[in-house]
Amino acid sequence: MHDDAASPIEQVAALFASQAGQAYFGEPVSVAVHMLQAGALAEAAAAPEPLVAAALLHDVGHARGAPREHDDHQTDQRHEETGATWLAQWFPPTVTEPVRLHVAAKRYLCATEPSYVAGLSPASVRSLTLQGGPMPPDEARAFEQSPYWQAALAVRRWDEAAKDPAAPTPTFDHFRPLLVRLLDRRPSAR
Ligand code: FE
C-alpha cells in the first residue's frame, strides 16, 4: 500500500515505529521516545488536547526528514516548518502552530530567561547556533504577537524535559484516541 493512502493516524503511527530505535542528535533517547515523553508531560500537566498533540508531534519533521524547499542544513533543516506543514494536512492550527513555533520558542526563552539556557542539554545548546541563536528584542516582541506563542513556550518546556532515558514512556497507542478526536473535519479539509 502506498504510504499516502494510509489513514492519517496510521501514517503518524508508522513514523513513530520507524523512529523507535533512531538516535536523536546526541540525546540519550530516540526521537520517538522523546516525543512520547513530551506528550506524556503535557498530559500530566492537564494541557488541552490540542496542546498534548502538539507536544507529542513536535519533532515529526526530524522523523520525516526535510523536503526540498527547506533542505537547508544552515537552519537546522527547518524541522519545525516541515513537521507543521505535514501535520496541517489533518490537524487544526491549535496542533500545528505550536509545532511550527517550537524552535522560535527556544530562541525566545534563551533571550528572556537565563535559567532556561542553563537547563538546556548539550545537544540543544549546539543546535541553538544553527537555529539562529537567542532572539533579538524586536523579534521577541513580534513573537509575542502570535496567538500561539504561549502554547509554543509550553511545548518547548516539555520538549526540554522529555529526554530522560529512565522516565516511564507511554506507547503511541496510548495517544491514538486523542489524535482521532483532533482530526480536522472541517468541510475544506481532506
Ligand atoms: Fe524536541
mmCIF file of N, CA, C and O and ligand atoms in Angstrom, residues 24 34-35 58-59 62 79 102 156 159-160 163, ligand 1:
data_model
loop_
_atom_site.group_PDB
_atom_site.id
_atom_site.type_symbol
_atom_site.label_atom_id
_atom_site.label_comp_id
_atom_site.label_asym_id
_atom_site.label_seq_id
_atom_site.Cartn_x
_atom_site.Cartn_y
_atom_site.Cartn_z
ATOM 1 N N TYR A 24 18.641 10.478 18.622
ATOM 2 C CA TYR A 24 18.151 11.829 18.427
ATOM 3 C C TYR A 24 19.287 12.811 18.687
ATOM 4 O O TYR A 24 19.442 13.328 19.783
ATOM 5 N N HIS A 34 11.440 10.452 22.786
ATOM 6 C CA HIS A 34 11.428 11.886 23.123
ATOM 7 C C HIS A 34 10.033 12.486 22.923
ATOM 8 O O HIS A 34 9.503 13.171 23.803
ATOM 9 N N MET A 35 9.427 12.216 21.790
ATOM 10 C CA MET A 35 8.104 12.789 21.508
ATOM 11 C C MET A 35 7.033 12.181 22.423
ATOM 12 O O MET A 35 6.144 12.888 22.902
ATOM 13 N N HIS A 58 5.757 17.236 18.055
ATOM 14 C CA HIS A 58 6.537 18.446 17.742
ATOM 15 C C HIS A 58 7.765 18.177 16.877
ATOM 16 O O HIS A 58 8.210 19.062 16.163
ATOM 17 N N ASP A 59 8.305 16.972 16.932
ATOM 18 C CA ASP A 59 9.523 16.689 16.154
ATOM 19 C C ASP A 59 9.268 15.748 14.974
ATOM 20 O O ASP A 59 10.219 15.122 14.488
ATOM 21 N N HIS A 62 11.739 16.078 12.221
ATOM 22 C CA HIS A 62 13.010 15.351 12.338
ATOM 23 C C HIS A 62 12.838 13.927 11.826
ATOM 24 O O HIS A 62 13.707 13.380 11.146
ATOM 25 N N HIS A 79 13.098 21.801 10.743
ATOM 26 C CA HIS A 79 12.221 20.661 11.020
ATOM 27 C C HIS A 79 10.877 21.101 11.583
ATOM 28 O O HIS A 79 9.881 20.386 11.468
ATOM 29 N N HIS A 102 7.985 25.930 17.803
ATOM 30 C CA HIS A 102 8.712 25.436 18.979
ATOM 31 C C HIS A 102 10.197 25.732 18.959
ATOM 32 O O HIS A 102 10.829 25.805 20.012
ATOM 33 N N ARG A 156 7.767 23.808 24.301
ATOM 34 C CA ARG A 156 9.227 23.867 24.412
ATOM 35 C C ARG A 156 9.724 23.376 25.775
ATOM 36 O O ARG A 156 10.741 22.693 25.876
ATOM 37 N N ASP A 159 9.437 19.743 25.801
ATOM 38 C CA ASP A 159 10.481 19.271 24.886
ATOM 39 C C ASP A 159 11.795 19.079 25.650
ATOM 40 O O ASP A 159 12.420 18.006 25.608
ATOM 41 N N GLU A 160 12.210 20.086 26.373
ATOM 42 C CA GLU A 160 13.496 20.007 27.084
ATOM 43 C C GLU A 160 13.477 18.938 28.184
ATOM 44 O O GLU A 160 14.516 18.354 28.492
ATOM 45 N N LYS A 163 13.730 14.030 27.752
ATOM 46 C CA LYS A 163 14.971 13.414 27.267
ATOM 47 C C LYS A 163 15.562 12.519 28.350
ATOM 48 O O LYS A 163 16.769 12.418 28.509
HETATM 49 FE FE FE B 1 12.162 18.081 20.600
#
